Amino acid sequence: MIVCKTKSDLRRHLETLGTNPFIGFVPTMGALHKGHLSLVRQAKRENEISVVSIFVNPIQFDNADDLVKYPRNIDDDLPLLERVHCDVVFIPNEQEIYPTPPTETYDFGELEEVMEGQYRKGHFNGVATVVKRLFDIVKPSTAYFGEKDFQQLTIIRKLVENEHLPVEIVACPIVRESDGLAMSSRNVRLSVEDRRIAPQIHKILRDARDLVGIFEPDKLKGFVIDQLKHIPRTKLDYFEIVDSKTLRPIQQWQASSRSIGCVAIYLSDVRLIDNVKF
Ligand code: AMP
Protein backbone atom coordinates (compact mmCIF):
# COMPACT_ATOMS: atom_id res chain seq x y z
CA MET A 1 0.00 0.00 0.00
CA ILE A 2 1.36 3.38 -1.05
CA VAL A 3 0.78 6.39 1.20
CA CYS A 4 0.81 9.81 -0.51
CA LYS A 5 0.65 13.12 1.32
CA THR A 6 0.73 15.55 -1.59
CA LYS A 7 -1.24 15.94 -4.81
CA SER A 8 1.92 15.77 -6.91
CA ASP A 9 3.05 12.60 -5.15
CA LEU A 10 -0.33 10.99 -5.71
CA ARG A 11 -0.53 12.02 -9.38
CA ARG A 12 3.02 10.82 -10.00
CA HIS A 13 2.23 7.45 -8.46
CA LEU A 14 -1.11 6.99 -10.26
CA GLU A 15 0.51 7.84 -13.59
CA THR A 16 2.97 4.98 -13.18
CA LEU A 17 0.04 2.56 -13.09
CA GLY A 18 -0.67 2.66 -16.82
CA THR A 19 -2.96 4.71 -19.03
CA ASN A 20 -6.43 5.34 -17.62
CA PRO A 21 -6.65 2.45 -15.15
CA PHE A 22 -10.07 1.94 -13.51
CA ILE A 23 -9.74 3.75 -10.21
CA GLY A 24 -12.24 3.12 -7.41
CA PHE A 25 -12.18 5.99 -4.92
CA VAL A 26 -13.43 6.14 -1.32
CA PRO A 27 -13.28 9.59 0.31
CA THR A 28 -13.26 9.45 4.13
CA MET A 29 -12.49 11.54 7.17
CA GLY A 30 -10.60 8.68 8.84
CA ALA A 31 -11.26 7.04 12.23
CA LEU A 32 -12.11 4.08 10.05
CA HIS A 33 -14.53 1.31 10.94
CA LYS A 34 -16.11 -1.66 9.16
CA GLY A 35 -18.54 0.65 7.32
CA HIS A 36 -15.65 2.44 5.61
CA LEU A 37 -13.87 -0.85 4.97
CA SER A 38 -16.92 -2.31 3.19
CA LEU A 39 -16.68 0.60 0.72
CA VAL A 40 -12.96 -0.02 0.22
CA ARG A 41 -13.55 -3.74 -0.37
CA GLN A 42 -16.15 -2.95 -3.01
CA ALA A 43 -13.87 -0.37 -4.67
CA LYS A 44 -11.09 -2.96 -4.70
CA ARG A 45 -13.35 -5.68 -6.15
CA GLU A 46 -14.72 -3.53 -8.95
CA ASN A 47 -11.59 -1.64 -10.10
CA GLU A 48 -7.95 -2.08 -10.99
CA ILE A 49 -6.78 0.40 -8.33
CA SER A 50 -8.41 1.40 -5.04
CA VAL A 51 -7.68 4.86 -3.63
CA VAL A 52 -8.83 6.00 -0.17
CA SER A 53 -8.48 9.58 1.03
CA ILE A 54 -8.34 10.54 4.69
CA PHE A 55 -9.00 14.23 5.24
CA VAL A 56 -11.01 15.84 8.02
CA ASN A 57 -12.56 18.60 5.94
CA PRO A 58 -12.79 21.70 8.16
CA ILE A 59 -15.20 23.59 5.88
CA GLN A 60 -18.00 21.03 6.21
CA PHE A 61 -18.20 21.48 9.99
CA ASP A 62 -20.78 24.05 11.01
CA ASN A 63 -19.77 23.64 14.66
CA ALA A 64 -16.18 24.38 15.76
CA ASP A 65 -16.46 22.08 18.78
CA ASP A 66 -17.52 19.15 16.56
CA LEU A 67 -14.43 19.69 14.39
CA VAL A 68 -12.11 19.74 17.42
CA LYS A 69 -13.72 16.62 18.91
CA TYR A 70 -13.91 14.69 15.61
CA PRO A 71 -11.98 11.40 16.17
CA ARG A 72 -8.61 11.15 14.41
CA ASN A 73 -6.70 7.89 14.46
CA ILE A 74 -4.32 7.56 11.55
CA ASP A 75 -2.13 4.97 13.35
CA ASP A 76 -5.05 2.55 13.44
CA ASP A 77 -6.43 3.55 10.03
CA LEU A 78 -3.39 2.52 7.99
CA PRO A 79 -3.19 -1.12 9.23
CA LEU A 80 -6.96 -1.47 8.65
CA LEU A 81 -6.53 -0.32 5.05
CA GLU A 82 -3.56 -2.68 4.62
CA ARG A 83 -5.76 -5.53 5.80
CA VAL A 84 -8.36 -4.91 3.05
CA HIS A 85 -5.52 -4.58 0.47
CA CYS A 86 -6.13 -0.93 -0.34
CA ASP A 87 -3.67 0.15 -3.04
CA VAL A 88 -3.20 3.87 -2.38
CA VAL A 89 -3.99 6.12 0.58
CA PHE A 90 -4.04 9.88 0.12
CA ILE A 91 -3.57 11.85 3.36
CA PRO A 92 -3.31 15.51 2.42
CA ASN A 93 -3.01 18.33 4.92
CA GLU A 94 -5.24 21.39 4.79
CA GLN A 95 -2.71 23.40 2.77
CA GLU A 96 -2.75 20.74 0.02
CA ILE A 97 -6.52 20.90 -0.42
CA TYR A 98 -7.02 24.59 0.35
CA PRO A 99 -3.83 26.50 -0.54
CA THR A 100 -6.06 29.60 -0.55
CA PRO A 101 -9.43 29.94 1.20
CA PRO A 102 -12.06 28.14 -0.89
CA THR A 103 -14.69 30.27 -2.64
CA GLU A 104 -16.79 27.69 -4.49
CA THR A 105 -20.52 27.96 -4.10
CA TYR A 106 -22.80 25.18 -5.21
CA ASP A 107 -26.55 25.25 -5.57
CA PHE A 108 -28.39 22.01 -4.88
CA GLY A 109 -31.81 23.65 -4.66
CA GLU A 110 -34.37 21.84 -2.55
CA LEU A 111 -32.01 18.94 -1.86
CA GLU A 112 -29.93 21.04 0.51
CA GLU A 113 -32.83 22.85 2.16
CA VAL A 114 -34.21 19.91 4.13
CA MET A 115 -32.94 17.75 7.01
CA GLU A 116 -29.12 18.14 7.40
CA GLY A 117 -29.30 21.32 5.30
CA GLN A 118 -31.63 22.94 7.83
CA TYR A 119 -29.53 22.03 10.84
CA ARG A 120 -26.01 22.33 9.41
CA LYS A 121 -25.74 25.56 7.43
CA GLY A 122 -23.04 25.42 4.76
CA HIS A 123 -22.37 21.74 5.40
CA PHE A 124 -23.17 20.48 1.91
CA ASN A 125 -21.30 23.31 0.20
CA GLY A 126 -18.26 22.21 2.23
CA VAL A 127 -18.82 18.57 1.30
CA ALA A 128 -19.28 19.35 -2.40
CA THR A 129 -16.19 21.59 -2.41
CA VAL A 130 -13.91 18.91 -1.00
CA VAL A 131 -15.39 16.06 -3.05
CA LYS A 132 -15.04 18.03 -6.31
CA ARG A 133 -11.43 18.91 -5.45
CA LEU A 134 -10.64 15.30 -4.52
CA PHE A 135 -12.24 14.04 -7.75
CA ASP A 136 -10.10 16.52 -9.72
CA ILE A 137 -6.96 15.20 -8.00
CA VAL A 138 -7.70 11.44 -7.97
CA LYS A 139 -9.65 11.29 -11.27
CA PRO A 140 -11.59 8.17 -10.28
CA SER A 141 -13.76 6.20 -12.68
CA THR A 142 -16.06 5.24 -9.79
CA ALA A 143 -16.52 6.69 -6.30
CA TYR A 144 -18.17 4.88 -3.40
CA PHE A 145 -20.42 6.55 -0.80
CA GLY A 146 -22.37 5.06 2.11
CA GLU A 147 -26.15 5.17 2.32
CA LYS A 148 -25.76 6.06 5.99
CA ASP A 149 -25.22 9.65 4.83
CA PHE A 150 -28.19 9.40 2.51
CA GLN A 151 -28.67 13.11 1.84
CA GLN A 152 -24.94 13.49 1.16
CA LEU A 153 -25.13 10.68 -1.40
CA THR A 154 -28.05 12.44 -3.14
CA ILE A 155 -26.14 15.74 -3.17
CA ILE A 156 -23.01 14.09 -4.60
CA ARG A 157 -25.07 12.55 -7.41
CA LYS A 158 -26.44 16.04 -8.12
CA LEU A 159 -22.91 17.52 -8.05
CA VAL A 160 -21.77 14.97 -10.63
CA GLU A 161 -24.80 15.73 -12.82
CA ASN A 162 -24.52 19.55 -12.52
CA GLU A 163 -20.77 19.67 -13.13
CA HIS A 164 -20.78 16.89 -15.77
CA LEU A 165 -18.09 14.98 -13.86
CA PRO A 166 -16.89 11.77 -15.55
CA VAL A 167 -17.32 9.58 -12.48
CA GLU A 168 -19.86 6.93 -11.58
CA ILE A 169 -21.31 7.13 -8.07
CA VAL A 170 -22.00 3.85 -6.28
CA ALA A 171 -24.20 3.71 -3.18
CA CYS A 172 -23.15 1.21 -0.50
CA PRO A 173 -25.47 -0.23 2.19
CA ILE A 174 -25.24 0.83 5.84
CA VAL A 175 -23.00 -1.41 7.93
CA ARG A 176 -24.28 -1.89 11.49
CA GLU A 177 -23.01 -3.21 14.79
CA SER A 178 -24.54 -6.55 15.80
CA ASP A 179 -27.06 -4.67 17.99
CA GLY A 180 -28.22 -2.54 15.03
CA LEU A 181 -26.39 0.72 15.74
CA ALA A 182 -25.17 2.22 12.46
CA MET A 183 -21.37 2.28 12.50
CA SER A 184 -19.98 5.80 12.73
CA SER A 185 -16.64 7.37 13.60
CA ARG A 186 -18.52 9.38 16.22
CA ASN A 187 -19.69 6.24 18.09
CA VAL A 188 -16.37 6.10 20.00
CA ARG A 189 -17.42 9.35 21.68
CA LEU A 190 -20.50 7.72 23.25
CA SER A 191 -20.33 7.00 26.98
CA VAL A 192 -20.74 3.35 28.01
CA GLU A 193 -24.31 4.07 29.07
CA ASP A 194 -25.17 5.98 25.87
CA ARG A 195 -23.60 3.24 23.74
CA ARG A 196 -25.90 0.76 25.49
CA ILE A 197 -29.07 2.67 24.59
CA ALA A 198 -27.98 3.96 21.14
CA PRO A 199 -29.32 0.85 19.27
CA GLN A 200 -32.85 1.95 20.26
CA ILE A 201 -32.66 4.49 17.43
CA HIS A 202 -32.41 1.77 14.80
CA LYS A 203 -34.97 -0.40 16.58
CA ILE A 204 -37.52 2.41 16.44
CA LEU A 205 -36.87 2.89 12.71
CA ARG A 206 -37.20 -0.86 12.12
CA ASP A 207 -40.47 -1.01 14.06
CA ALA A 208 -41.72 1.94 11.99
CA ARG A 209 -41.19 -0.10 8.83
CA ASP A 210 -43.78 -2.59 10.06
CA LEU A 211 -46.35 0.22 10.39
CA VAL A 212 -46.12 1.43 6.79
CA GLY A 213 -49.54 0.95 5.22
CA ILE A 214 -51.19 0.90 8.64
CA PHE A 215 -50.33 4.54 9.42
CA GLU A 216 -50.20 7.35 6.85
CA PRO A 217 -46.73 9.01 6.65
CA ASP A 218 -47.64 11.96 8.93
CA LYS A 219 -49.01 9.67 11.62
CA LEU A 220 -46.01 7.37 11.37
CA LYS A 221 -43.70 10.37 11.62
CA GLY A 222 -45.47 11.49 14.82
CA PHE A 223 -45.24 7.98 16.24
CA VAL A 224 -41.49 7.72 15.54
CA ILE A 225 -40.76 11.18 16.96
CA ASP A 226 -42.67 10.28 20.09
CA GLN A 227 -40.69 7.04 20.51
CA LEU A 228 -37.34 8.76 19.85
CA LYS A 229 -38.09 11.41 22.45
CA HIS A 230 -38.50 8.68 25.06
CA ILE A 231 -34.82 7.66 24.74
CA PRO A 232 -32.99 9.22 27.70
CA ARG A 233 -30.49 12.07 27.18
CA THR A 234 -31.56 12.66 23.56
CA LYS A 235 -32.35 15.82 21.63
CA LEU A 236 -34.00 15.23 18.27
CA ASP A 237 -32.98 17.43 15.33
CA TYR A 238 -35.40 15.82 12.87
CA PHE A 239 -37.14 12.71 11.69
CA GLU A 240 -38.51 13.02 8.16
CA ILE A 241 -40.13 10.62 5.74
CA VAL A 242 -39.04 11.71 2.26
CA ASP A 243 -38.90 10.51 -1.30
CA SER A 244 -35.43 9.06 -1.73
CA LYS A 245 -34.81 10.85 -5.02
CA THR A 246 -36.26 14.34 -4.44
CA LEU A 247 -35.91 14.34 -0.61
CA ARG A 248 -39.36 15.97 -0.49
CA PRO A 249 -41.47 14.96 2.51
CA ILE A 250 -44.24 12.62 1.45
CA GLN A 251 -47.86 12.90 2.54
CA GLN A 252 -49.09 9.60 1.08
CA TRP A 253 -47.25 6.33 0.54
CA GLN A 254 -48.57 6.11 -3.04
CA ALA A 255 -46.85 9.44 -3.84
CA SER A 256 -43.42 7.76 -3.76
CA SER A 257 -42.18 4.39 -4.88
CA ARG A 258 -39.02 4.78 -2.78
CA SER A 259 -39.54 6.51 0.54
CA ILE A 260 -36.99 6.69 3.31
CA GLY A 261 -37.13 7.73 6.95
CA CYS A 262 -34.13 9.82 8.04
CA VAL A 263 -33.20 10.80 11.57
CA ALA A 264 -30.62 13.05 13.23
CA ILE A 265 -30.52 12.93 16.99
CA TYR A 266 -28.15 13.93 19.77
CA LEU A 267 -27.33 11.34 22.39
CA SER A 268 -25.81 13.53 25.10
CA ASP A 269 -23.42 15.65 22.97
CA VAL A 270 -22.90 13.11 20.15
CA ARG A 271 -24.95 13.70 17.01
CA LEU A 272 -26.01 10.47 15.29
CA ILE A 273 -27.75 10.00 11.95
CA ASP A 274 -29.46 6.93 10.58
CA ASN A 275 -32.14 6.00 8.05
CA VAL A 276 -34.43 3.19 6.97
CA LYS A 277 -35.99 2.46 3.60
CA PHE A 278 -39.77 2.09 3.74
P1 AMP B 1 -16.90 9.71 6.78
O1 AMP B 1 -15.51 9.28 7.12
O2 AMP B 1 -17.83 9.72 7.93
O3 AMP B 1 -16.93 10.99 5.95
O4 AMP B 1 -17.47 8.58 5.82
C1 AMP B 1 -16.83 8.23 4.62
C2 AMP B 1 -17.76 7.37 3.81
O5 AMP B 1 -18.09 6.19 4.54
C3 AMP B 1 -19.10 8.08 3.49
O6 AMP B 1 -19.47 7.77 2.16
C4 AMP B 1 -20.04 7.46 4.47
O7 AMP B 1 -21.38 7.46 4.05
C5 AMP B 1 -19.49 6.03 4.56
N1 AMP B 1 -19.93 5.40 5.81
C6 AMP B 1 -19.78 5.87 7.07
N2 AMP B 1 -20.36 5.04 7.96
C7 AMP B 1 -20.88 4.02 7.23
C8 AMP B 1 -21.61 2.83 7.57
N3 AMP B 1 -21.94 2.53 8.83
N4 AMP B 1 -21.96 2.00 6.58
C9 AMP B 1 -21.66 2.30 5.29
N5 AMP B 1 -20.99 3.40 4.91
C10 AMP B 1 -20.60 4.24 5.86
PDB file of C-alpha atoms in Angstrom, residues 26-207:
ATOM      1  CA  VAL A  26     -13.428   6.143  -1.322  1.00  0.00           C
ATOM      2  CA  PRO A  27     -13.277   9.593   0.307  1.00  0.00           C
ATOM      3  CA  THR A  28     -13.262   9.446   4.128  1.00  0.00           C
ATOM      4  CA  MET A  29     -12.490  11.538   7.170  1.00  0.00           C
ATOM      5  CA  GLY A  30     -10.601   8.681   8.838  1.00  0.00           C
ATOM      6  CA  ALA A  31     -11.255   7.039  12.229  1.00  0.00           C
ATOM      7  CA  LEU A  32     -12.112   4.080  10.049  1.00  0.00           C
ATOM      8  CA  HIS A  33     -14.532   1.307  10.944  1.00  0.00           C
ATOM      9  CA  LYS A  34     -16.108  -1.658   9.164  1.00  0.00           C
ATOM     10  CA  GLY A  35     -18.536   0.649   7.320  1.00  0.00           C
ATOM     11  CA  HIS A  36     -15.653   2.440   5.614  1.00  0.00           C
ATOM     12  CA  LEU A  37     -13.870  -0.852   4.974  1.00  0.00           C
ATOM     13  CA  SER A  38     -16.918  -2.306   3.188  1.00  0.00           C
ATOM     14  CA  LEU A  39     -16.682   0.604   0.719  1.00  0.00           C
ATOM     15  CA  VAL A  40     -12.962  -0.020   0.219  1.00  0.00           C
ATOM     16  CA  ARG A  41     -13.548  -3.742  -0.369  1.00  0.00           C
ATOM     17  CA  GLN A  42     -16.154  -2.952  -3.011  1.00  0.00           C
ATOM     18  CA  ALA A  43     -13.871  -0.372  -4.669  1.00  0.00           C
ATOM     19  CA  LYS A  44     -11.093  -2.958  -4.704  1.00  0.00           C
ATOM     20  CA  ARG A  45     -13.353  -5.681  -6.151  1.00  0.00           C
ATOM     21  CA  GLU A  46     -14.724  -3.528  -8.954  1.00  0.00           C
ATOM     22  CA  ASN A  47     -11.593  -1.643 -10.102  1.00  0.00           C
ATOM     23  CA  GLU A  48      -7.946  -2.077 -10.990  1.00  0.00           C
ATOM     24  CA  ILE A  49      -6.780   0.403  -8.329  1.00  0.00           C
ATOM     25  CA  SER A  50      -8.407   1.405  -5.037  1.00  0.00           C
ATOM     26  CA  VAL A  51      -7.682   4.855  -3.626  1.00  0.00           C
ATOM     27  CA  VAL A  52      -8.832   6.003  -0.170  1.00  0.00           C
ATOM     28  CA  SER A  53      -8.483   9.584   1.027  1.00  0.00           C
ATOM     29  CA  ILE A  54      -8.341  10.544   4.688  1.00  0.00           C
ATOM     30  CA  PHE A  55      -8.999  14.231   5.238  1.00  0.00           C
ATOM     31  CA  VAL A  56     -11.014  15.839   8.017  1.00  0.00           C
ATOM     32  CA  ASN A  57     -12.561  18.597   5.945  1.00  0.00           C
ATOM     33  CA  PRO A  58     -12.790  21.703   8.155  1.00  0.00           C
ATOM     34  CA  ILE A  59     -15.205  23.587   5.883  1.00  0.00           C
ATOM     35  CA  GLN A  60     -17.995  21.027   6.214  1.00  0.00           C
ATOM     36  CA  PHE A  61     -18.203  21.485   9.989  1.00  0.00           C
ATOM     37  CA  ASP A  62     -20.780  24.049  11.014  1.00  0.00           C
ATOM     38  CA  ASN A  63     -19.766  23.639  14.655  1.00  0.00           C
ATOM     39  CA  ALA A  64     -16.185  24.383  15.764  1.00  0.00           C
ATOM     40  CA  ASP A  65     -16.458  22.083  18.783  1.00  0.00           C
ATOM     41  CA  ASP A  66     -17.525  19.154  16.564  1.00  0.00           C
ATOM     42  CA  LEU A  67     -14.425  19.694  14.386  1.00  0.00           C
ATOM     43  CA  VAL A  68     -12.108  19.738  17.423  1.00  0.00           C
ATOM     44  CA  LYS A  69     -13.722  16.616  18.906  1.00  0.00           C
ATOM     45  CA  TYR A  70     -13.910  14.694  15.607  1.00  0.00           C
ATOM     46  CA  PRO A  71     -11.979  11.401  16.173  1.00  0.00           C
ATOM     47  CA  ARG A  72      -8.614  11.146  14.408  1.00  0.00           C
ATOM     48  CA  ASN A  73      -6.699   7.892  14.459  1.00  0.00           C
ATOM     49  CA  ILE A  74      -4.315   7.557  11.554  1.00  0.00           C
ATOM     50  CA  ASP A  75      -2.131   4.971  13.352  1.00  0.00           C
ATOM     51  CA  ASP A  76      -5.046   2.546  13.437  1.00  0.00           C
ATOM     52  CA  ASP A  77      -6.434   3.553  10.032  1.00  0.00           C
ATOM     53  CA  LEU A  78      -3.394   2.521   7.989  1.00  0.00           C
ATOM     54  CA  PRO A  79      -3.193  -1.116   9.231  1.00  0.00           C
ATOM     55  CA  LEU A  80      -6.958  -1.471   8.652  1.00  0.00           C
ATOM     56  CA  LEU A  81      -6.532  -0.318   5.048  1.00  0.00           C
ATOM     57  CA  GLU A  82      -3.559  -2.683   4.621  1.00  0.00           C
ATOM     58  CA  ARG A  83      -5.755  -5.531   5.796  1.00  0.00           C
ATOM     59  CA  VAL A  84      -8.357  -4.908   3.045  1.00  0.00           C
ATOM     60  CA  HIS A  85      -5.525  -4.584   0.475  1.00  0.00           C
ATOM     61  CA  CYS A  86      -6.135  -0.932  -0.335  1.00  0.00           C
ATOM     62  CA  ASP A  87      -3.671   0.152  -3.035  1.00  0.00           C
ATOM     63  CA  VAL A  88      -3.201   3.867  -2.382  1.00  0.00           C
ATOM     64  CA  VAL A  89      -3.988   6.122   0.583  1.00  0.00           C
ATOM     65  CA  PHE A  90      -4.041   9.880   0.124  1.00  0.00           C
ATOM     66  CA  ILE A  91      -3.569  11.849   3.361  1.00  0.00           C
ATOM     67  CA  PRO A  92      -3.306  15.506   2.415  1.00  0.00           C
ATOM     68  CA  ASN A  93      -3.012  18.333   4.918  1.00  0.00           C
ATOM     69  CA  GLU A  94      -5.238  21.389   4.791  1.00  0.00           C
ATOM     70  CA  GLN A  95      -2.707  23.397   2.766  1.00  0.00           C
ATOM     71  CA  GLU A  96      -2.750  20.744   0.017  1.00  0.00           C
ATOM     72  CA  ILE A  97      -6.516  20.897  -0.420  1.00  0.00           C
ATOM     73  CA  TYR A  98      -7.023  24.593   0.348  1.00  0.00           C
ATOM     74  CA  PRO A  99      -3.830  26.505  -0.537  1.00  0.00           C
ATOM     75  CA  THR A 100      -6.061  29.595  -0.552  1.00  0.00           C
ATOM     76  CA  PRO A 101      -9.428  29.942   1.197  1.00  0.00           C
ATOM     77  CA  PRO A 102     -12.059  28.135  -0.890  1.00  0.00           C
ATOM     78  CA  THR A 103     -14.689  30.270  -2.639  1.00  0.00           C
ATOM     79  CA  GLU A 104     -16.789  27.689  -4.490  1.00  0.00           C
ATOM     80  CA  THR A 105     -20.524  27.964  -4.099  1.00  0.00           C
ATOM     81  CA  TYR A 106     -22.803  25.179  -5.213  1.00  0.00           C
ATOM     82  CA  ASP A 107     -26.553  25.247  -5.570  1.00  0.00           C
ATOM     83  CA  PHE A 108     -28.394  22.013  -4.884  1.00  0.00           C
ATOM     84  CA  GLY A 109     -31.810  23.647  -4.656  1.00  0.00           C
ATOM     85  CA  GLU A 110     -34.372  21.842  -2.554  1.00  0.00           C
ATOM     86  CA  LEU A 111     -32.012  18.936  -1.865  1.00  0.00           C
ATOM     87  CA  GLU A 112     -29.932  21.041   0.512  1.00  0.00           C
ATOM     88  CA  GLU A 113     -32.826  22.850   2.164  1.00  0.00           C
ATOM     89  CA  VAL A 114     -34.208  19.906   4.128  1.00  0.00           C
ATOM     90  CA  MET A 115     -32.938  17.750   7.014  1.00  0.00           C
ATOM     91  CA  GLU A 116     -29.120  18.142   7.400  1.00  0.00           C
ATOM     92  CA  GLY A 117     -29.301  21.315   5.304  1.00  0.00           C
ATOM     93  CA  GLN A 118     -31.628  22.939   7.834  1.00  0.00           C
ATOM     94  CA  TYR A 119     -29.535  22.032  10.837  1.00  0.00           C
ATOM     95  CA  ARG A 120     -26.008  22.333   9.411  1.00  0.00           C
ATOM     96  CA  LYS A 121     -25.743  25.561   7.429  1.00  0.00           C
ATOM     97  CA  GLY A 122     -23.039  25.421   4.758  1.00  0.00           C
ATOM     98  CA  HIS A 123     -22.367  21.736   5.398  1.00  0.00           C
ATOM     99  CA  PHE A 124     -23.170  20.481   1.911  1.00  0.00           C
ATOM    100  CA  ASN A 125     -21.301  23.305   0.204  1.00  0.00           C
ATOM    101  CA  GLY A 126     -18.263  22.214   2.230  1.00  0.00           C
ATOM    102  CA  VAL A 127     -18.821  18.566   1.301  1.00  0.00           C
ATOM    103  CA  ALA A 128     -19.276  19.355  -2.404  1.00  0.00           C
ATOM    104  CA  THR A 129     -16.188  21.587  -2.415  1.00  0.00           C
ATOM    105  CA  VAL A 130     -13.906  18.913  -0.997  1.00  0.00           C
ATOM    106  CA  VAL A 131     -15.391  16.058  -3.048  1.00  0.00           C
ATOM    107  CA  LYS A 132     -15.038  18.032  -6.311  1.00  0.00           C
ATOM    108  CA  ARG A 133     -11.430  18.912  -5.448  1.00  0.00           C
ATOM    109  CA  LEU A 134     -10.639  15.299  -4.518  1.00  0.00           C
ATOM    110  CA  PHE A 135     -12.244  14.039  -7.750  1.00  0.00           C
ATOM    111  CA  ASP A 136     -10.099  16.523  -9.720  1.00  0.00           C
ATOM    112  CA  ILE A 137      -6.964  15.199  -8.000  1.00  0.00           C
ATOM    113  CA  VAL A 138      -7.699  11.443  -7.965  1.00  0.00           C
ATOM    114  CA  LYS A 139      -9.655  11.289 -11.273  1.00  0.00           C
ATOM    115  CA  PRO A 140     -11.589   8.169 -10.285  1.00  0.00           C
ATOM    116  CA  SER A 141     -13.756   6.198 -12.680  1.00  0.00           C
ATOM    117  CA  THR A 142     -16.058   5.236  -9.787  1.00  0.00           C
ATOM    118  CA  ALA A 143     -16.525   6.693  -6.301  1.00  0.00           C
ATOM    119  CA  TYR A 144     -18.169   4.879  -3.399  1.00  0.00           C
ATOM    120  CA  PHE A 145     -20.419   6.549  -0.804  1.00  0.00           C
ATOM    121  CA  GLY A 146     -22.368   5.057   2.106  1.00  0.00           C
ATOM    122  CA  GLU A 147     -26.154   5.166   2.323  1.00  0.00           C
ATOM    123  CA  LYS A 148     -25.756   6.060   5.988  1.00  0.00           C
ATOM    124  CA  ASP A 149     -25.220   9.651   4.834  1.00  0.00           C
ATOM    125  CA  PHE A 150     -28.188   9.398   2.507  1.00  0.00           C
ATOM    126  CA  GLN A 151     -28.666  13.105   1.835  1.00  0.00           C
ATOM    127  CA  GLN A 152     -24.940  13.491   1.159  1.00  0.00           C
ATOM    128  CA  LEU A 153     -25.129  10.683  -1.399  1.00  0.00           C
ATOM    129  CA  THR A 154     -28.047  12.435  -3.137  1.00  0.00           C
ATOM    130  CA  ILE A 155     -26.140  15.743  -3.171  1.00  0.00           C
ATOM    131  CA  ILE A 156     -23.010  14.090  -4.602  1.00  0.00           C
ATOM    132  CA  ARG A 157     -25.072  12.554  -7.409  1.00  0.00           C
ATOM    133  CA  LYS A 158     -26.437  16.044  -8.122  1.00  0.00           C
ATOM    134  CA  LEU A 159     -22.914  17.520  -8.052  1.00  0.00           C
ATOM    135  CA  VAL A 160     -21.768  14.972 -10.633  1.00  0.00           C
ATOM    136  CA  GLU A 161     -24.799  15.732 -12.818  1.00  0.00           C
ATOM    137  CA  ASN A 162     -24.524  19.554 -12.524  1.00  0.00           C
ATOM    138  CA  GLU A 163     -20.773  19.668 -13.126  1.00  0.00           C
ATOM    139  CA  HIS A 164     -20.779  16.887 -15.768  1.00  0.00           C
ATOM    140  CA  LEU A 165     -18.093  14.979 -13.864  1.00  0.00           C
ATOM    141  CA  PRO A 166     -16.888  11.766 -15.551  1.00  0.00           C
ATOM    142  CA  VAL A 167     -17.323   9.582 -12.480  1.00  0.00           C
ATOM    143  CA  GLU A 168     -19.861   6.927 -11.580  1.00  0.00           C
ATOM    144  CA  ILE A 169     -21.307   7.134  -8.066  1.00  0.00           C
ATOM    145  CA  VAL A 170     -21.998   3.850  -6.276  1.00  0.00           C
ATOM    146  CA  ALA A 171     -24.201   3.713  -3.176  1.00  0.00           C
ATOM    147  CA  CYS A 172     -23.146   1.206  -0.497  1.00  0.00           C
ATOM    148  CA  PRO A 173     -25.469  -0.226   2.186  1.00  0.00           C
ATOM    149  CA  ILE A 174     -25.243   0.827   5.842  1.00  0.00           C
ATOM    150  CA  VAL A 175     -22.996  -1.412   7.931  1.00  0.00           C
ATOM    151  CA  ARG A 176     -24.280  -1.893  11.488  1.00  0.00           C
ATOM    152  CA  GLU A 177     -23.005  -3.206  14.785  1.00  0.00           C
ATOM    153  CA  SER A 178     -24.544  -6.553  15.805  1.00  0.00           C
ATOM    154  CA  ASP A 179     -27.059  -4.666  17.988  1.00  0.00           C
ATOM    155  CA  GLY A 180     -28.219  -2.544  15.034  1.00  0.00           C
ATOM    156  CA  LEU A 181     -26.390   0.724  15.736  1.00  0.00           C
ATOM    157  CA  ALA A 182     -25.165   2.216  12.458  1.00  0.00           C
ATOM    158  CA  MET A 183     -21.369   2.280  12.504  1.00  0.00           C
ATOM    159  CA  SER A 184     -19.985   5.798  12.730  1.00  0.00           C
ATOM    160  CA  SER A 185     -16.641   7.375  13.597  1.00  0.00           C
ATOM    161  CA  ARG A 186     -18.520   9.382  16.218  1.00  0.00           C
ATOM    162  CA  ASN A 187     -19.688   6.241  18.092  1.00  0.00           C
ATOM    163  CA  VAL A 188     -16.370   6.100  19.996  1.00  0.00           C
ATOM    164  CA  ARG A 189     -17.422   9.349  21.685  1.00  0.00           C
ATOM    165  CA  LEU A 190     -20.504   7.720  23.246  1.00  0.00           C
ATOM    166  CA  SER A 191     -20.327   7.001  26.982  1.00  0.00           C
ATOM    167  CA  VAL A 192     -20.739   3.354  28.010  1.00  0.00           C
ATOM    168  CA  GLU A 193     -24.310   4.066  29.074  1.00  0.00           C
ATOM    169  CA  ASP A 194     -25.174   5.979  25.869  1.00  0.00           C
ATOM    170  CA  ARG A 195     -23.601   3.238  23.738  1.00  0.00           C
ATOM    171  CA  ARG A 196     -25.902   0.758  25.492  1.00  0.00           C
ATOM    172  CA  ILE A 197     -29.074   2.673  24.595  1.00  0.00           C
ATOM    173  CA  ALA A 198     -27.985   3.958  21.140  1.00  0.00           C
ATOM    174  CA  PRO A 199     -29.318   0.852  19.271  1.00  0.00           C
ATOM    175  CA  GLN A 200     -32.846   1.948  20.262  1.00  0.00           C
ATOM    176  CA  ILE A 201     -32.665   4.491  17.429  1.00  0.00           C
ATOM    177  CA  HIS A 202     -32.407   1.773  14.798  1.00  0.00           C
ATOM    178  CA  LYS A 203     -34.966  -0.405  16.584  1.00  0.00           C
ATOM    179  CA  ILE A 204     -37.522   2.413  16.444  1.00  0.00           C
ATOM    180  CA  LEU A 205     -36.874   2.893  12.711  1.00  0.00           C
ATOM    181  CA  ARG A 206     -37.204  -0.858  12.116  1.00  0.00           C
ATOM    182  CA  ASP A 207     -40.465  -1.008  14.064  1.00  0.00           C
TER     183      ASP A 207
END
